[in-house]
XYZ file of C-alpha atoms in Angstrom:
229
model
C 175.173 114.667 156.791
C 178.106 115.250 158.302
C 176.829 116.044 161.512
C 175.500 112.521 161.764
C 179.034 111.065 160.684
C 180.490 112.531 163.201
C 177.629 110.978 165.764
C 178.576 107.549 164.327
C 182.122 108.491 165.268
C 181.323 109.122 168.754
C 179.007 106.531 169.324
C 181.136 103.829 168.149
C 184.805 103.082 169.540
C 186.977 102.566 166.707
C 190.319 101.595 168.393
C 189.859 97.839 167.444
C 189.474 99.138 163.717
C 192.763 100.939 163.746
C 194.971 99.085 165.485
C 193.844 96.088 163.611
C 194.866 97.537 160.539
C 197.538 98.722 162.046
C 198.700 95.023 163.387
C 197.470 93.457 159.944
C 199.868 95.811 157.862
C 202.585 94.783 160.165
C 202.441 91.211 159.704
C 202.460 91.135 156.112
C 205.477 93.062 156.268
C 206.864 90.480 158.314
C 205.584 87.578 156.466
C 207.229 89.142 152.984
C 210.768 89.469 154.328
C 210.564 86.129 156.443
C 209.560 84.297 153.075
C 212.298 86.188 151.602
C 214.575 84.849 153.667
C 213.084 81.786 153.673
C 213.224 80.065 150.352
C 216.251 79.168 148.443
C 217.701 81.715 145.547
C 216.068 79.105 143.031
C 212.226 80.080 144.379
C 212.190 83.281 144.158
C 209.111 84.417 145.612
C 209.046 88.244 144.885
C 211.087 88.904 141.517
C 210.973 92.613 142.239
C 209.541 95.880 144.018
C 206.740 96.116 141.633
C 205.581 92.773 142.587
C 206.430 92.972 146.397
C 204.162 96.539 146.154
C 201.085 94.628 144.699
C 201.194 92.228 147.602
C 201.397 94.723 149.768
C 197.878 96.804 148.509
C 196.424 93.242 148.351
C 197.242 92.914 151.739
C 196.450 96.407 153.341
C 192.691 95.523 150.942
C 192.028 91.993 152.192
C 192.321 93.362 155.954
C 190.164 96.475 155.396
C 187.257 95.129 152.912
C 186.825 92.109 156.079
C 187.157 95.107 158.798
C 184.296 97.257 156.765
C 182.249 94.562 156.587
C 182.440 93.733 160.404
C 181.288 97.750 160.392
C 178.578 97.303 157.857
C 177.263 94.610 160.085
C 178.034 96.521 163.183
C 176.555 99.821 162.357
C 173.409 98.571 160.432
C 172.946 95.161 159.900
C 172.749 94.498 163.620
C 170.758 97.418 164.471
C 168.236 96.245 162.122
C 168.583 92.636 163.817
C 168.400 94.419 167.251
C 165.378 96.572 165.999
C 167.511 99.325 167.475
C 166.982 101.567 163.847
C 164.020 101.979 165.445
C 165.010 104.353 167.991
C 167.002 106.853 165.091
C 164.193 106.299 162.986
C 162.167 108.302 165.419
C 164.094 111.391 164.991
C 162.775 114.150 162.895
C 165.458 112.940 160.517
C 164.794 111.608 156.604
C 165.411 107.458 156.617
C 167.484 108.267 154.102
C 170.020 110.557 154.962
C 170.680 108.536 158.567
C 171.255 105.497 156.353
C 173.438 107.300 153.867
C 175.555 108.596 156.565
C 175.874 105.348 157.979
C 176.888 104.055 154.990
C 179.191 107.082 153.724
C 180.753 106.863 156.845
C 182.071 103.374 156.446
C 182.991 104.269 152.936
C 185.095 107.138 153.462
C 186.766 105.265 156.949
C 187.403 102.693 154.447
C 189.296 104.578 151.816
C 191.367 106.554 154.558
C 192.658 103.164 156.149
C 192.919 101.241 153.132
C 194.936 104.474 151.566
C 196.929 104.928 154.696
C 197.433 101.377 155.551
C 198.734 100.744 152.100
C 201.252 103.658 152.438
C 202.730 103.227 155.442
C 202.856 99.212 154.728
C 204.879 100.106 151.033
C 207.115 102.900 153.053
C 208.257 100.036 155.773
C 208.982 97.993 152.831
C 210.858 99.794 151.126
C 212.852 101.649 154.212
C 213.432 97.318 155.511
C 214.659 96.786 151.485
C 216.957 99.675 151.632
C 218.861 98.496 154.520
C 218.064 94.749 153.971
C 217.944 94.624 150.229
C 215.983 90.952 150.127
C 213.839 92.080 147.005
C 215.596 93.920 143.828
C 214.568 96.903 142.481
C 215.062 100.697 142.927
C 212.134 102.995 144.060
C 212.856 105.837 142.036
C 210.584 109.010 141.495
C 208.548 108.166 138.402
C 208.059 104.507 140.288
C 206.753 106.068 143.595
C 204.340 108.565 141.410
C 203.256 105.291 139.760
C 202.816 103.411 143.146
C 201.064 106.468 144.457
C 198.322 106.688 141.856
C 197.385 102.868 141.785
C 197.191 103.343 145.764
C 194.820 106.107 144.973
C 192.667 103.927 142.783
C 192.712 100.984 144.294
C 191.760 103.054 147.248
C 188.128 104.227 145.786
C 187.722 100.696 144.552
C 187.728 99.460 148.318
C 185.962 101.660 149.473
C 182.649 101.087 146.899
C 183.495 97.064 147.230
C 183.232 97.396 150.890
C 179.351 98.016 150.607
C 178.285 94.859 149.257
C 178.448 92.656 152.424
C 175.366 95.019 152.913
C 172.862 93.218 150.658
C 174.104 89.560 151.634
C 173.656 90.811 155.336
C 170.411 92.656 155.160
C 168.379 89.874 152.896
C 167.791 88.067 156.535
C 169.558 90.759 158.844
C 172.509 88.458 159.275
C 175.774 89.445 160.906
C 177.832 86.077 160.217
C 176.160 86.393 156.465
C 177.890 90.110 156.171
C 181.313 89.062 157.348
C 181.651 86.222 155.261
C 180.774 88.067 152.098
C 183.266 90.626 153.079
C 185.664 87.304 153.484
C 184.526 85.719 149.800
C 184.835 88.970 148.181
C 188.989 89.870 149.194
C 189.475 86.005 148.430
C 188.284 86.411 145.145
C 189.533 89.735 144.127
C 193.001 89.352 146.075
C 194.937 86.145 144.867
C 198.287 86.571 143.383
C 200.618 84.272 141.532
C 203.695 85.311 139.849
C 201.614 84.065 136.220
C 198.670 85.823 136.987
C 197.504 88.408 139.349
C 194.173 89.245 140.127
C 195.062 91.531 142.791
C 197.234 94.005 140.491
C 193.776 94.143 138.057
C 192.566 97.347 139.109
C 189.392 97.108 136.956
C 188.187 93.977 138.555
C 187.809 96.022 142.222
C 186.245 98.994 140.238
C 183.763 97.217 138.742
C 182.858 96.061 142.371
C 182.238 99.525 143.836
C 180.402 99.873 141.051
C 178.254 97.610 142.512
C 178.552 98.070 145.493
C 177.219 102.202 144.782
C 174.487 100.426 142.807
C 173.716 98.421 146.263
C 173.747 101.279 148.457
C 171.578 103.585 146.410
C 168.901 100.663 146.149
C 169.219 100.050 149.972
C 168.766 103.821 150.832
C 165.831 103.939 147.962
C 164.113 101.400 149.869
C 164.914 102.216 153.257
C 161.320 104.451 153.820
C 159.008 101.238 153.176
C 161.348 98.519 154.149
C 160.050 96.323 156.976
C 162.508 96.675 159.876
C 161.089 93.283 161.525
């Protein structure tokens, strides 16, 4: 299995994935202290670090649940489209196991850049609110062991959530179907408003990679007699 991970890391380039992460975690950072700066001390947008933290992780989620499911569609969807599953489908290889490492593959890459992204996002935040001091609060150790463990979780929640662009896409092997699932899920798991917060819910994203195991094990189940046309 991991053998064949590592052949879906050198067969596919992955610099776009990265670097738009990368670029994604960036401009939310910019976008929180320019709004910050932006209203008057009356509309307070961010009332503390907490709350600043959760939009972060909503952030660092939205971009990497839309960039798995461009992979999803990438790595399988179109290669079903393409009849293309053909060709690894004629190696002395279980069905199964090449679409399991397919998919683990694009779970654990999403975990590691959802975890990382959301890291190094709340670490420029909080290094820019040291110096800057736009949002109140004080990161202090029991906070950042807090902050650590609900990036943990909300980590593995991503990571199952990010498989379920695979049924919408592989019901007609569509690759503008899979994206825009990815696109309705982090819209409806990610809003945030100072009276309610979906996106600090952690349960609500869990329950989703719940499903989103649930889909994967009944795609690889059915992967020896599904029709490829």
């Amino acid at each position: 299995m991991i053998k064949l991970m590592k052949l879906e890391l050198k067969k596919h380039s992955l610099g776009w994935y990265f670097s738009s992460a990368f670029i994604a975690s960036l401009c939310s950072i910019a976008l929180l202290v320019l709004i910050n700066y932006v209203e008057t001390p009356s509309e307070v947008p961010l009332r503390d670090l907490d709350e600043a933290l959760v939009v972060v992780g909503a952030f660092a989620r939205v971009t990497c649940v839309i960039l798995s499911g461009v992979l999803v569609a990438k790595l399988i969807v179109e290669e079903y489209k393409n009849k293309t599953i053909f060709i690894l489908f004629s190696y002395p290889i279980s069905r199964k196991k090449l679409l399991g490492a397919k998919l683990l593959f694009i779970t654990i890459l999403t975990f590691i850049t959802v975890f990382v992204t959301n890291l190094l996002s709340a670490g420029l935040l909080m290094l820019l609110n040291s110096y800057l001091h736009f949002i109140p609060g004080n990161a202090d150790t029991a906070f950042l062991l807090k902050q650590l463990l609900s990036m943990l979780t909300f980590s593995v929640a991503t990571a199952g959530t990010s498989i379920i662009p695979l049924y919408f896409g592989m019901r007609k092997h569509s690759v503008p179907a899979t994206i825009v699932s990815a696109i309705v899920i982090v819209a409806l798991i990610s809003s945030h408003n100072p009276e309610f917060s979906i996106a600090s819910i952690v349960y609500v994203p869990l329950a989703l990679a719940v499903v989103g195991v649930l889909i994967a094990a009944w795609t690889i189940r059915n992967v020896e007699t599904a029709d490829v046309g």
